[in-house]
Amino acid sequence: MLAAVLGASLVGCSSTGGKRAEDARKAQAAAGKAAVSTPRWTFAMVTHSGDGDTFWDIVQKGAEEAAAKDNINFLYSKNDEGKEQAQLVQTAIDKKVDGLIVTLAKPDAMKDVVKKAVAAGIPVITVNSGSEQSKEYGALTHIGQDETVAGEAVGDELNERGRKNAVCVLHEQGNVGHEQRCAGAKKTFDGELRNLYVEGTNMPDVQASIEAKLQTDPSIDSVITLGAPFADTAVKAKDAAGSKAEIVTFDLNAKVAAALKSGTLGFAVDQQPYLQGYEAVDLLWLHRYNADVLGGGRPVLTGPQIITEADAAELEDYTKRGTR
C-alpha cells in the first residue's frame, strides 16, 4: 500500500513538474527570452540560398529559434555564387564569431575559407550540402541528408509506382548535391532517366523548358524537381503541355503539402530543413558549453523521408507555420 501511495505521489510530482517546466519554456519562447544562462555568443550561418527560396526560410527559422533559446546572437547571410558565399564566410571570420554554420553546395569555392575559420579557432558545422567534404575541411560534423541516398529513394519510389521514363530538373549549375540527387535516382530507377538543366532564377524559363521537354517526348511519365518552389512550376508546365506525367519533388513547404493532399503532386522527399538549422545552432552551443560533438565522425542525417498524400494532412499545419 505504501509503495502504491509513493508511486502515485511520484507520478503526480513528475506530471506537475513536467507541466511547469513546459509552461515556463513556452513563456520564455513567447517572450523571446533565453532558456540558458551561458554567455551571449555570436554564431553566423552562411548559406548558398538564392532569393525567394522557401526552403532556406525554414532552415533560418529553425536556427533563429534555437538561437533564441540558447542566448545566441545569430547572424544570417546568403549568396548562391560560390565566390561570394566564401567572401561572406570571410566577413564572419573577421568579426571573430564564436561559431560558424556553412553549406558546401560548391565545395571547391568554400574549401580554403572554411579551413581558415577552423585554423582561427572557430568551430564549424556544415549543413545541407557537403557531407563528403565536411570532415576533410575540419568541420565538427555535418547535419543533413545524404543526397545520393535521397536520390536512390526517389528511384525506388518511382519503380513502386511503375514509372518508366523520368526527367530530373536541375535548377542550379555547379551544385554537387543536385547532381548527386539525380545520379542516385538514376542508379536505382529501372526506367530511363535524363537530366534537364534550367536557369533556376528565371521561373518562366524553367516552365518553358519543362513544357518543351514534355511536348517533345510524350512518353515522359515522371518529372523530378529538386526544390519545392519548382514543383508548382513543373505542374503548370505539365498542364500547358497536356502531359500526364507525375510531378514529384525534393523538399516540402505549404504549397507542396497542399498539392500532395489534392493529388496534384505524387510525392515529396523531405530532409527536414527546420531541423538542420535548429540542430546546427544547438550543437554549436553544446560544443561551446560542454565540448559536445554528435555524429561520431559521420553525418547526422535528417532525411530522406518520402511524403505522400497520406502524410500531407498531418504535416500541413506545420508547413503553414513555416517549420516543415
PDB file of C-alpha atoms in Angstrom:
ATOM      1  CA  MET A   1       0.000   0.000   0.000  1.00  0.00           C
ATOM      2  CA  LEU A   2       2.857   2.328   0.906  1.00  0.00           C
ATOM      3  CA  ALA A   3       4.502   1.602  -2.448  1.00  0.00           C
ATOM      4  CA  ALA A   4       1.275   2.462  -4.242  1.00  0.00           C
ATOM      5  CA  VAL A   5       0.951   5.748  -2.353  1.00  0.00           C
ATOM      6  CA  LEU A   6       4.584   6.654  -3.052  1.00  0.00           C
ATOM      7  CA  GLY A   7       4.163   5.721  -6.714  1.00  0.00           C
ATOM      8  CA  ALA A   8       1.069   7.906  -7.041  1.00  0.00           C
ATOM      9  CA  SER A   9       2.884  10.740  -5.308  1.00  0.00           C
ATOM     10  CA  LEU A  10       5.885  10.480  -7.628  1.00  0.00           C
ATOM     11  CA  VAL A  11       3.693  10.389 -10.712  1.00  0.00           C
ATOM     12  CA  GLY A  12       1.818  13.441  -9.523  1.00  0.00           C
ATOM     13  CA  CYS A  13       5.034  15.368  -8.847  1.00  0.00           C
ATOM     14  CA  SER A  14       6.548  14.336 -12.144  1.00  0.00           C
ATOM     15  CA  SER A  15       3.438  15.345 -14.052  1.00  0.00           C
ATOM     16  CA  THR A  16       3.194  18.676 -12.295  1.00  0.00           C
ATOM     17  CA  GLY A  17       6.912  19.381 -12.634  1.00  0.00           C
ATOM     18  CA  GLY A  18       6.899  18.465 -16.286  1.00  0.00           C
ATOM     19  CA  LYS A  19       3.937  20.718 -16.983  1.00  0.00           C
ATOM     20  CA  ARG A  20       5.519  23.585 -15.080  1.00  0.00           C
ATOM     21  CA  ALA A  21       8.775  23.198 -16.974  1.00  0.00           C
ATOM     22  CA  GLU A  22       6.966  23.080 -20.294  1.00  0.00           C
ATOM     23  CA  ASP A  23       4.830  26.110 -19.392  1.00  0.00           C
ATOM     24  CA  ALA A  24       7.966  28.008 -18.378  1.00  0.00           C
ATOM     25  CA  ARG A  25       9.711  27.056 -21.599  1.00  0.00           C
ATOM     26  CA  LYS A  26       6.751  28.232 -23.685  1.00  0.00           C
ATOM     27  CA  ALA A  27       6.571  31.506 -21.770  1.00  0.00           C
ATOM     28  CA  GLN A  28      10.273  32.133 -22.333  1.00  0.00           C
ATOM     29  CA  ALA A  29       9.981  31.370 -26.020  1.00  0.00           C
ATOM     30  CA  ALA A  30       6.964  33.660 -26.383  1.00  0.00           C
ATOM     31  CA  ALA A  31       8.881  36.471 -24.710  1.00  0.00           C
ATOM     32  CA  GLY A  32      11.985  35.808 -26.806  1.00  0.00           C
ATOM     33  CA  LYS A  33      13.990  35.017 -23.655  1.00  0.00           C
ATOM     34  CA  ALA A  34      16.844  32.540 -23.492  1.00  0.00           C
ATOM     35  CA  ALA A  35      16.334  29.263 -21.664  1.00  0.00           C
ATOM     36  CA  VAL A  36      20.007  29.154 -20.591  1.00  0.00           C
ATOM     37  CA  SER A  37      22.406  31.392 -18.663  1.00  0.00           C
ATOM     38  CA  THR A  38      25.508  30.826 -20.807  1.00  0.00           C
ATOM     39  CA  PRO A  39      27.390  33.808 -22.332  1.00  0.00           C
ATOM     40  CA  ARG A  40      25.841  35.549 -25.327  1.00  0.00           C
ATOM     41  CA  TRP A  41      27.984  34.015 -28.046  1.00  0.00           C
ATOM     42  CA  THR A  42      27.699  35.058 -31.693  1.00  0.00           C
ATOM     43  CA  PHE A  43      27.090  32.387 -34.342  1.00  0.00           C
ATOM     44  CA  ALA A  44      26.997  33.071 -38.085  1.00  0.00           C
ATOM     45  CA  MET A  45      25.232  30.986 -40.716  1.00  0.00           C
ATOM     46  CA  VAL A  46      26.241  31.446 -44.365  1.00  0.00           C
ATOM     47  CA  THR A  47      24.259  29.506 -46.972  1.00  0.00           C
ATOM     48  CA  HIS A  48      24.137  29.183 -50.748  1.00  0.00           C
ATOM     49  CA  SER A  49      20.470  30.203 -50.869  1.00  0.00           C
ATOM     50  CA  GLY A  50      19.143  32.281 -53.712  1.00  0.00           C
ATOM     51  CA  ASP A  51      16.433  34.888 -53.295  1.00  0.00           C
ATOM     52  CA  GLY A  52      12.891  33.647 -52.702  1.00  0.00           C
ATOM     53  CA  ASP A  53      13.806  30.046 -51.810  1.00  0.00           C
ATOM     54  CA  THR A  54      11.322  28.990 -49.131  1.00  0.00           C
ATOM     55  CA  PHE A  55      13.489  26.015 -48.146  1.00  0.00           C
ATOM     56  CA  TRP A  56      16.094  28.332 -46.666  1.00  0.00           C
ATOM     57  CA  ASP A  57      13.436  30.366 -44.887  1.00  0.00           C
ATOM     58  CA  ILE A  58      12.664  27.189 -42.947  1.00  0.00           C
ATOM     59  CA  VAL A  59      16.347  26.486 -42.207  1.00  0.00           C
ATOM     60  CA  GLN A  60      16.769  30.051 -40.991  1.00  0.00           C
ATOM     61  CA  LYS A  61      13.647  29.852 -38.820  1.00  0.00           C
ATOM     62  CA  GLY A  62      14.950  26.736 -37.088  1.00  0.00           C
ATOM     63  CA  ALA A  63      18.326  28.354 -36.478  1.00  0.00           C
ATOM     64  CA  GLU A  64      16.775  31.551 -35.134  1.00  0.00           C
ATOM     65  CA  GLU A  65      14.503  29.706 -32.705  1.00  0.00           C
ATOM     66  CA  ALA A  66      17.407  27.630 -31.377  1.00  0.00           C
ATOM     67  CA  ALA A  67      19.472  30.812 -31.071  1.00  0.00           C
ATOM     68  CA  ALA A  68      16.749  32.497 -29.008  1.00  0.00           C
ATOM     69  CA  LYS A  69      16.645  29.516 -26.680  1.00  0.00           C
ATOM     70  CA  ASP A  70      20.431  29.305 -26.367  1.00  0.00           C
ATOM     71  CA  ASN A  71      21.096  33.032 -25.795  1.00  0.00           C
ATOM     72  CA  ILE A  72      22.910  33.303 -29.132  1.00  0.00           C
ATOM     73  CA  ASN A  73      23.400  36.434 -31.222  1.00  0.00           C
ATOM     74  CA  PHE A  74      22.576  34.929 -34.618  1.00  0.00           C
ATOM     75  CA  LEU A  75      23.823  36.356 -37.934  1.00  0.00           C
ATOM     76  CA  TYR A  76      22.497  35.064 -41.257  1.00  0.00           C
ATOM     77  CA  SER A  77      23.786  35.762 -44.753  1.00  0.00           C
ATOM     78  CA  LYS A  78      23.495  34.060 -48.128  1.00  0.00           C
ATOM     79  CA  ASN A  79      24.683  34.045 -51.723  1.00  0.00           C
ATOM     80  CA  ASP A  80      24.153  31.423 -54.400  1.00  0.00           C
ATOM     81  CA  GLU A  81      27.524  32.152 -56.035  1.00  0.00           C
ATOM     82  CA  GLY A  82      30.389  30.185 -54.502  1.00  0.00           C
ATOM     83  CA  LYS A  83      32.932  33.019 -54.571  1.00  0.00           C
ATOM     84  CA  GLU A  84      30.531  35.480 -52.937  1.00  0.00           C
ATOM     85  CA  GLN A  85      29.474  32.923 -50.331  1.00  0.00           C
ATOM     86  CA  ALA A  86      33.136  32.425 -49.428  1.00  0.00           C
ATOM     87  CA  GLN A  87      33.528  36.189 -49.020  1.00  0.00           C
ATOM     88  CA  LEU A  88      30.605  36.204 -46.582  1.00  0.00           C
ATOM     89  CA  VAL A  89      32.341  33.490 -44.556  1.00  0.00           C
ATOM     90  CA  GLN A  90      35.490  35.638 -44.516  1.00  0.00           C
ATOM     91  CA  THR A  91      33.403  38.515 -43.183  1.00  0.00           C
ATOM     92  CA  ALA A  92      32.202  36.267 -40.344  1.00  0.00           C
ATOM     93  CA  ILE A  93      35.808  35.282 -39.589  1.00  0.00           C
ATOM     94  CA  ASP A  94      36.810  38.960 -39.486  1.00  0.00           C
ATOM     95  CA  LYS A  95      34.021  39.581 -36.971  1.00  0.00           C
ATOM     96  CA  LYS A  96      35.567  36.836 -34.808  1.00  0.00           C
ATOM     97  CA  VAL A  97      32.309  34.953 -34.409  1.00  0.00           C
ATOM     98  CA  ASP A  98      32.133  32.202 -31.801  1.00  0.00           C
ATOM     99  CA  GLY A  99      30.741  29.609 -34.190  1.00  0.00           C
ATOM    100  CA  LEU A 100      30.078  29.180 -37.889  1.00  0.00           C
ATOM    101  CA  ILE A 101      27.494  27.216 -39.881  1.00  0.00           C
ATOM    102  CA  VAL A 102      28.044  26.867 -43.619  1.00  0.00           C
ATOM    103  CA  THR A 103      26.723  24.966 -46.619  1.00  0.00           C
ATOM    104  CA  LEU A 104      29.069  23.366 -49.139  1.00  0.00           C
ATOM    105  CA  ALA A 105      26.986  23.211 -52.309  1.00  0.00           C
ATOM    106  CA  LYS A 106      30.081  24.420 -54.185  1.00  0.00           C
ATOM    107  CA  PRO A 107      32.809  22.896 -52.051  1.00  0.00           C
ATOM    108  CA  ASP A 108      35.811  23.944 -54.134  1.00  0.00           C
ATOM    109  CA  ALA A 109      34.913  27.605 -53.658  1.00  0.00           C
ATOM    110  CA  MET A 110      34.467  27.130 -49.904  1.00  0.00           C
ATOM    111  CA  LYS A 111      37.421  24.884 -49.063  1.00  0.00           C
ATOM    112  CA  ASP A 112      40.087  27.474 -48.234  1.00  0.00           C
ATOM    113  CA  VAL A 113      37.874  29.830 -46.244  1.00  0.00           C
ATOM    114  CA  VAL A 114      36.347  27.050 -44.137  1.00  0.00           C
ATOM    115  CA  LYS A 115      39.817  25.744 -43.317  1.00  0.00           C
ATOM    116  CA  LYS A 116      40.802  29.309 -42.474  1.00  0.00           C
ATOM    117  CA  ALA A 117      37.927  29.558 -39.980  1.00  0.00           C
ATOM    118  CA  VAL A 118      38.944  26.295 -38.335  1.00  0.00           C
ATOM    119  CA  ALA A 119      42.576  27.476 -38.141  1.00  0.00           C
ATOM    120  CA  ALA A 120      41.343  30.652 -36.437  1.00  0.00           C
ATOM    121  CA  GLY A 121      39.761  28.526 -33.712  1.00  0.00           C
ATOM    122  CA  ILE A 122      36.167  28.995 -34.862  1.00  0.00           C
ATOM    123  CA  PRO A 123      34.142  25.764 -34.577  1.00  0.00           C
ATOM    124  CA  VAL A 124      32.372  24.985 -37.859  1.00  0.00           C
ATOM    125  CA  ILE A 125      29.331  22.851 -38.590  1.00  0.00           C
ATOM    126  CA  THR A 126      28.268  22.162 -42.166  1.00  0.00           C
ATOM    127  CA  VAL A 127      24.613  21.714 -43.060  1.00  0.00           C
ATOM    128  CA  ASN A 128      22.544  20.530 -46.011  1.00  0.00           C
ATOM    129  CA  SER A 129      25.288  20.020 -48.582  1.00  0.00           C
ATOM    130  CA  GLY A 130      28.897  18.889 -48.491  1.00  0.00           C
ATOM    131  CA  SER A 131      28.767  15.819 -46.272  1.00  0.00           C
ATOM    132  CA  GLU A 132      31.673  14.276 -48.211  1.00  0.00           C
ATOM    133  CA  GLN A 133      33.926  17.315 -47.705  1.00  0.00           C
ATOM    134  CA  SER A 134      32.837  18.356 -44.203  1.00  0.00           C
ATOM    135  CA  LYS A 135      35.324  16.287 -42.201  1.00  0.00           C
ATOM    136  CA  GLU A 136      38.166  16.966 -44.649  1.00  0.00           C
ATOM    137  CA  TYR A 137      37.679  20.717 -44.242  1.00  0.00           C
ATOM    138  CA  GLY A 138      37.801  20.430 -40.447  1.00  0.00           C
ATOM    139  CA  ALA A 139      34.124  20.806 -39.512  1.00  0.00           C
ATOM    140  CA  LEU A 140      32.887  19.295 -36.253  1.00  0.00           C
ATOM    141  CA  THR A 141      30.071  17.454 -38.005  1.00  0.00           C
ATOM    142  CA  HIS A 142      27.610  17.634 -40.895  1.00  0.00           C
ATOM    143  CA  ILE A 143      23.841  17.848 -40.486  1.00  0.00           C
ATOM    144  CA  GLY A 144      21.590  16.984 -43.405  1.00  0.00           C
ATOM    145  CA  GLN A 145      20.664  14.155 -45.706  1.00  0.00           C
ATOM    146  CA  ASP A 146      22.918  12.035 -47.881  1.00  0.00           C
ATOM    147  CA  GLU A 147      21.946  13.344 -51.313  1.00  0.00           C
ATOM    148  CA  THR A 148      22.848  10.130 -53.124  1.00  0.00           C
ATOM    149  CA  VAL A 149      20.762   8.064 -50.698  1.00  0.00           C
ATOM    150  CA  ALA A 150      17.885  10.534 -51.110  1.00  0.00           C
ATOM    151  CA  GLY A 151      18.093  10.200 -54.885  1.00  0.00           C
ATOM    152  CA  GLU A 152      18.116   6.425 -54.607  1.00  0.00           C
ATOM    153  CA  ALA A 153      14.937   6.618 -52.523  1.00  0.00           C
ATOM    154  CA  VAL A 154      13.282   8.570 -55.351  1.00  0.00           C
ATOM    155  CA  GLY A 155      14.289   5.931 -57.902  1.00  0.00           C
ATOM    156  CA  ASP A 156      12.862   3.187 -55.684  1.00  0.00           C
ATOM    157  CA  GLU A 157       9.584   5.078 -55.228  1.00  0.00           C
ATOM    158  CA  LEU A 158       9.242   5.640 -58.991  1.00  0.00           C
ATOM    159  CA  ASN A 159       9.728   1.892 -59.505  1.00  0.00           C
ATOM    160  CA  GLU A 160       6.983   1.192 -56.972  1.00  0.00           C
ATOM    161  CA  ARG A 161       4.691   3.453 -58.999  1.00  0.00           C
ATOM    162  CA  GLY A 162       5.505   1.676 -62.239  1.00  0.00           C
ATOM    163  CA  ARG A 163       7.183   4.664 -63.898  1.00  0.00           C
ATOM    164  CA  LYS A 164       9.393   4.137 -66.954  1.00  0.00           C
ATOM    165  CA  ASN A 165      10.608   7.490 -68.303  1.00  0.00           C
ATOM    166  CA  ALA A 166      11.702  10.312 -65.991  1.00  0.00           C
ATOM    167  CA  VAL A 167      13.286  13.751 -66.233  1.00  0.00           C
ATOM    168  CA  CYS A 168      15.338  15.220 -63.377  1.00  0.00           C
ATOM    169  CA  VAL A 169      15.274  19.035 -63.441  1.00  0.00           C
ATOM    170  CA  LEU A 170      18.462  20.691 -62.159  1.00  0.00           C
ATOM    171  CA  HIS A 171      17.941  24.374 -61.399  1.00  0.00           C
ATOM    172  CA  GLU A 172      21.365  25.411 -60.047  1.00  0.00           C
ATOM    173  CA  GLN A 173      24.503  24.937 -62.128  1.00  0.00           C
ATOM    174  CA  GLY A 174      27.501  23.580 -60.205  1.00  0.00           C
ATOM    175  CA  ASN A 175      25.521  22.371 -57.170  1.00  0.00           C
ATOM    176  CA  VAL A 176      27.095  19.000 -56.384  1.00  0.00           C
ATOM    177  CA  GLY A 177      24.171  17.987 -54.180  1.00  0.00           C
ATOM    178  CA  HIS A 178      21.736  18.362 -57.062  1.00  0.00           C
ATOM    179  CA  GLU A 179      23.928  16.232 -59.305  1.00  0.00           C
ATOM    180  CA  GLN A 180      24.073  13.578 -56.585  1.00  0.00           C
ATOM    181  CA  ARG A 181      20.279  13.538 -56.230  1.00  0.00           C
ATOM    182  CA  CYS A 182      19.730  12.901 -59.916  1.00  0.00           C
ATOM    183  CA  ALA A 183      22.574  10.376 -60.087  1.00  0.00           C
ATOM    184  CA  GLY A 184      21.141   8.498 -57.109  1.00  0.00           C
ATOM    185  CA  ALA A 185      17.697   8.370 -58.703  1.00  0.00           C
ATOM    186  CA  LYS A 186      19.191   7.127 -61.963  1.00  0.00           C
ATOM    187  CA  LYS A 187      21.097   4.404 -60.106  1.00  0.00           C
ATOM    188  CA  THR A 188      18.020   2.736 -58.629  1.00  0.00           C
ATOM    189  CA  PHE A 189      15.402   3.638 -61.250  1.00  0.00           C
ATOM    190  CA  ASP A 190      14.623   0.726 -63.553  1.00  0.00           C
ATOM    191  CA  GLY A 191      13.459   3.006 -66.367  1.00  0.00           C
ATOM    192  CA  GLU A 192      15.185   5.777 -68.300  1.00  0.00           C
ATOM    193  CA  LEU A 193      16.146   8.985 -66.513  1.00  0.00           C
ATOM    194  CA  ARG A 194      17.639  12.066 -68.174  1.00  0.00           C
ATOM    195  CA  ASN A 195      18.782  15.365 -66.692  1.00  0.00           C
ATOM    196  CA  LEU A 196      17.269  18.686 -67.742  1.00  0.00           C
ATOM    197  CA  TYR A 197      19.269  21.804 -66.852  1.00  0.00           C
ATOM    198  CA  VAL A 198      17.306  25.029 -66.388  1.00  0.00           C
ATOM    199  CA  GLU A 199      18.003  28.563 -65.183  1.00  0.00           C
ATOM    200  CA  GLY A 200      16.521  28.436 -61.702  1.00  0.00           C
ATOM    201  CA  THR A 201      16.492  32.189 -61.211  1.00  0.00           C
ATOM    202  CA  ASN A 202      14.081  32.574 -64.136  1.00  0.00           C
ATOM    203  CA  MET A 203      10.820  30.735 -63.433  1.00  0.00           C
ATOM    204  CA  PRO A 204       9.219  31.496 -66.836  1.00  0.00           C
ATOM    205  CA  ASP A 205      12.281  29.911 -68.430  1.00  0.00           C
ATOM    206  CA  VAL A 206      12.015  26.910 -66.105  1.00  0.00           C
ATOM    207  CA  GLN A 207       8.373  26.411 -67.072  1.00  0.00           C
ATOM    208  CA  ALA A 208       9.102  26.806 -70.775  1.00  0.00           C
ATOM    209  CA  SER A 209      11.973  24.314 -70.647  1.00  0.00           C
ATOM    210  CA  ILE A 210       9.941  21.645 -68.870  1.00  0.00           C
ATOM    211  CA  GLU A 211       6.933  22.261 -71.101  1.00  0.00           C
ATOM    212  CA  ALA A 212       9.069  21.901 -74.258  1.00  0.00           C
ATOM    213  CA  LYS A 213      10.596  18.675 -72.944  1.00  0.00           C
ATOM    214  CA  LEU A 214       7.181  17.170 -72.242  1.00  0.00           C
ATOM    215  CA  GLN A 215       5.845  18.209 -75.638  1.00  0.00           C
ATOM    216  CA  THR A 216       8.880  16.758 -77.423  1.00  0.00           C
ATOM    217  CA  ASP A 217       8.625  13.428 -75.614  1.00  0.00           C
ATOM    218  CA  PRO A 218       5.052  12.443 -74.632  1.00  0.00           C
ATOM    219  CA  SER A 219       6.360   9.168 -73.164  1.00  0.00           C
ATOM    220  CA  ILE A 220       7.813  11.019 -70.138  1.00  0.00           C
ATOM    221  CA  ASP A 221       5.750   9.862 -67.171  1.00  0.00           C
ATOM    222  CA  SER A 222       7.677  11.495 -64.294  1.00  0.00           C
ATOM    223  CA  VAL A 223       9.246  14.894 -63.663  1.00  0.00           C
ATOM    224  CA  ILE A 224      11.525  15.262 -60.646  1.00  0.00           C
ATOM    225  CA  THR A 225      12.162  18.770 -59.332  1.00  0.00           C
ATOM    226  CA  LEU A 226      14.919  19.395 -56.794  1.00  0.00           C
ATOM    227  CA  GLY A 227      13.262  22.131 -54.750  1.00  0.00           C
ATOM    228  CA  ALA A 228       9.757  22.888 -53.524  1.00  0.00           C
ATOM    229  CA  PRO A 229       9.329  26.213 -55.423  1.00  0.00           C
ATOM    230  CA  PHE A 230       9.935  24.406 -58.706  1.00  0.00           C
ATOM    231  CA  ALA A 231       7.253  21.767 -58.161  1.00  0.00           C
ATOM    232  CA  ASP A 232       4.393  24.209 -58.785  1.00  0.00           C
ATOM    233  CA  THR A 233       6.137  25.478 -61.930  1.00  0.00           C
ATOM    234  CA  ALA A 234       6.514  21.907 -63.175  1.00  0.00           C
ATOM    235  CA  VAL A 235       2.783  21.319 -62.631  1.00  0.00           C
ATOM    236  CA  LYS A 236       1.996  24.399 -64.737  1.00  0.00           C
ATOM    237  CA  ALA A 237       4.350  23.159 -67.468  1.00  0.00           C
ATOM    238  CA  LYS A 238       2.704  19.750 -67.421  1.00  0.00           C
ATOM    239  CA  ASP A 239      -0.775  21.252 -67.773  1.00  0.00           C
ATOM    240  CA  ALA A 240       0.317  23.549 -70.589  1.00  0.00           C
ATOM    241  CA  ALA A 241       1.922  20.630 -72.434  1.00  0.00           C
ATOM    242  CA  GLY A 242      -1.136  18.419 -71.989  1.00  0.00           C
ATOM    243  CA  SER A 243       1.074  15.808 -70.361  1.00  0.00           C
ATOM    244  CA  LYS A 244       0.009  13.085 -67.948  1.00  0.00           C
ATOM    245  CA  ALA A 245       3.412  12.921 -66.259  1.00  0.00           C
ATOM    246  CA  GLU A 246       3.500  12.725 -62.470  1.00  0.00           C
ATOM    247  CA  ILE A 247       5.343  15.581 -60.780  1.00  0.00           C
ATOM    248  CA  VAL A 248       7.450  14.707 -57.727  1.00  0.00           C
ATOM    249  CA  THR A 249       9.804  16.935 -55.788  1.00  0.00           C
ATOM    250  CA  PHE A 250      12.503  17.223 -53.214  1.00  0.00           C
ATOM    251  CA  ASP A 251      11.671  19.315 -50.156  1.00  0.00           C
ATOM    252  CA  LEU A 252       8.458  20.367 -48.507  1.00  0.00           C
ATOM    253  CA  ASN A 253       6.577  23.620 -47.956  1.00  0.00           C
ATOM    254  CA  ALA A 254       2.951  24.695 -47.532  1.00  0.00           C
ATOM    255  CA  LYS A 255       2.243  24.648 -51.291  1.00  0.00           C
ATOM    256  CA  VAL A 256       3.771  21.197 -51.683  1.00  0.00           C
ATOM    257  CA  ALA A 257       1.767  19.838 -48.735  1.00  0.00           C
ATOM    258  CA  ALA A 258      -1.464  21.212 -50.236  1.00  0.00           C
ATOM    259  CA  ALA A 259      -0.576  19.782 -53.657  1.00  0.00           C
ATOM    260  CA  LEU A 260       0.155  16.370 -52.141  1.00  0.00           C
ATOM    261  CA  LYS A 261      -3.152  16.482 -50.305  1.00  0.00           C
ATOM    262  CA  SER A 262      -5.032  17.283 -53.533  1.00  0.00           C
ATOM    263  CA  GLY A 263      -3.121  14.701 -55.571  1.00  0.00           C
ATOM    264  CA  THR A 264      -1.501  17.310 -57.838  1.00  0.00           C
ATOM    265  CA  LEU A 265       1.931  16.037 -56.765  1.00  0.00           C
ATOM    266  CA  GLY A 266       2.861  12.395 -56.441  1.00  0.00           C
ATOM    267  CA  PHE A 267       5.299  12.552 -53.535  1.00  0.00           C
ATOM    268  CA  ALA A 268       7.955  14.733 -51.921  1.00  0.00           C
ATOM    269  CA  VAL A 269      11.310  13.979 -50.314  1.00  0.00           C
ATOM    270  CA  ASP A 270      11.635  15.807 -47.007  1.00  0.00           C
ATOM    271  CA  GLN A 271      15.041  16.436 -45.413  1.00  0.00           C
ATOM    272  CA  GLN A 272      13.596  18.479 -42.522  1.00  0.00           C
ATOM    273  CA  PRO A 273      15.272  21.872 -43.065  1.00  0.00           C
ATOM    274  CA  TYR A 274      13.981  23.290 -39.770  1.00  0.00           C
ATOM    275  CA  LEU A 275      15.848  20.518 -38.000  1.00  0.00           C
ATOM    276  CA  GLN A 276      19.036  21.311 -39.923  1.00  0.00           C
ATOM    277  CA  GLY A 277      19.034  24.933 -38.799  1.00  0.00           C
ATOM    278  CA  TYR A 278      17.917  24.210 -35.240  1.00  0.00           C
ATOM    279  CA  GLU A 279      20.352  21.376 -34.601  1.00  0.00           C
ATOM    280  CA  ALA A 280      23.289  23.253 -36.119  1.00  0.00           C
ATOM    281  CA  VAL A 281      22.891  26.141 -33.679  1.00  0.00           C
ATOM    282  CA  ASP A 282      22.115  23.823 -30.775  1.00  0.00           C
ATOM    283  CA  LEU A 283      25.173  21.669 -31.464  1.00  0.00           C
ATOM    284  CA  LEU A 284      27.449  24.698 -31.696  1.00  0.00           C
ATOM    285  CA  TRP A 285      26.058  25.870 -28.361  1.00  0.00           C
ATOM    286  CA  LEU A 286      26.629  22.431 -26.829  1.00  0.00           C
ATOM    287  CA  HIS A 287      30.171  22.411 -28.165  1.00  0.00           C
ATOM    288  CA  ARG A 288      30.954  25.847 -26.712  1.00  0.00           C
ATOM    289  CA  TYR A 289      29.287  24.975 -23.403  1.00  0.00           C
ATOM    290  CA  ASN A 290      30.248  21.341 -22.950  1.00  0.00           C
ATOM    291  CA  ALA A 291      32.669  20.329 -25.770  1.00  0.00           C
ATOM    292  CA  ASP A 292      29.987  18.007 -27.139  1.00  0.00           C
ATOM    293  CA  VAL A 293      30.101  16.620 -30.676  1.00  0.00           C
ATOM    294  CA  LEU A 294      27.471  14.440 -32.370  1.00  0.00           C
ATOM    295  CA  GLY A 295      27.863  12.010 -35.228  1.00  0.00           C
ATOM    296  CA  GLY A 296      30.989  10.119 -34.227  1.00  0.00           C
ATOM    297  CA  GLY A 297      32.737  11.347 -37.348  1.00  0.00           C
ATOM    298  CA  ARG A 298      29.753  10.648 -39.575  1.00  0.00           C
ATOM    299  CA  PRO A 299      26.958  12.943 -40.812  1.00  0.00           C
ATOM    300  CA  VAL A 300      23.894  13.458 -38.632  1.00  0.00           C
ATOM    301  CA  LEU A 301      21.084  12.556 -41.028  1.00  0.00           C
ATOM    302  CA  THR A 302      17.803  14.490 -41.149  1.00  0.00           C
ATOM    303  CA  GLY A 303      16.402  12.659 -44.184  1.00  0.00           C
ATOM    304  CA  PRO A 304      15.277  11.435 -46.584  1.00  0.00           C
ATOM    305  CA  GLN A 305      11.623  10.854 -45.742  1.00  0.00           C
ATOM    306  CA  ILE A 306       9.165  10.119 -48.533  1.00  0.00           C
ATOM    307  CA  ILE A 307       5.993  12.184 -48.024  1.00  0.00           C
ATOM    308  CA  THR A 308       2.823  11.152 -49.857  1.00  0.00           C
ATOM    309  CA  GLU A 309      -0.828  12.156 -49.932  1.00  0.00           C
ATOM    310  CA  ALA A 310      -1.384  10.001 -46.833  1.00  0.00           C
ATOM    311  CA  ASP A 311       1.079  12.117 -44.818  1.00  0.00           C
ATOM    312  CA  ALA A 312       0.149  15.548 -46.141  1.00  0.00           C
ATOM    313  CA  ALA A 313      -2.775  16.321 -43.835  1.00  0.00           C
ATOM    314  CA  GLU A 314      -0.699  15.634 -40.717  1.00  0.00           C
ATOM    315  CA  LEU A 315       2.132  17.911 -41.869  1.00  0.00           C
ATOM    316  CA  GLU A 316       0.049  20.705 -43.394  1.00  0.00           C
ATOM    317  CA  ASP A 317      -0.268  22.718 -40.175  1.00  0.00           C
ATOM    318  CA  TYR A 318       3.491  22.546 -39.648  1.00  0.00           C
ATOM    319  CA  THR A 319       4.190  23.769 -43.157  1.00  0.00           C
ATOM    320  CA  LYS A 320       1.796  26.692 -42.650  1.00  0.00           C
ATOM    321  CA  ARG A 321       3.720  27.856 -39.576  1.00  0.00           C
ATOM    322  CA  GLY A 322       6.984  27.516 -41.516  1.00  0.00           C
ATOM    323  CA  THR A 323       8.635  24.660 -39.644  1.00  0.00           C
ATOM    324  CA  ARG A 324       8.234  21.839 -42.213  1.00  0.00           C
TER     325      ARG A 324
END
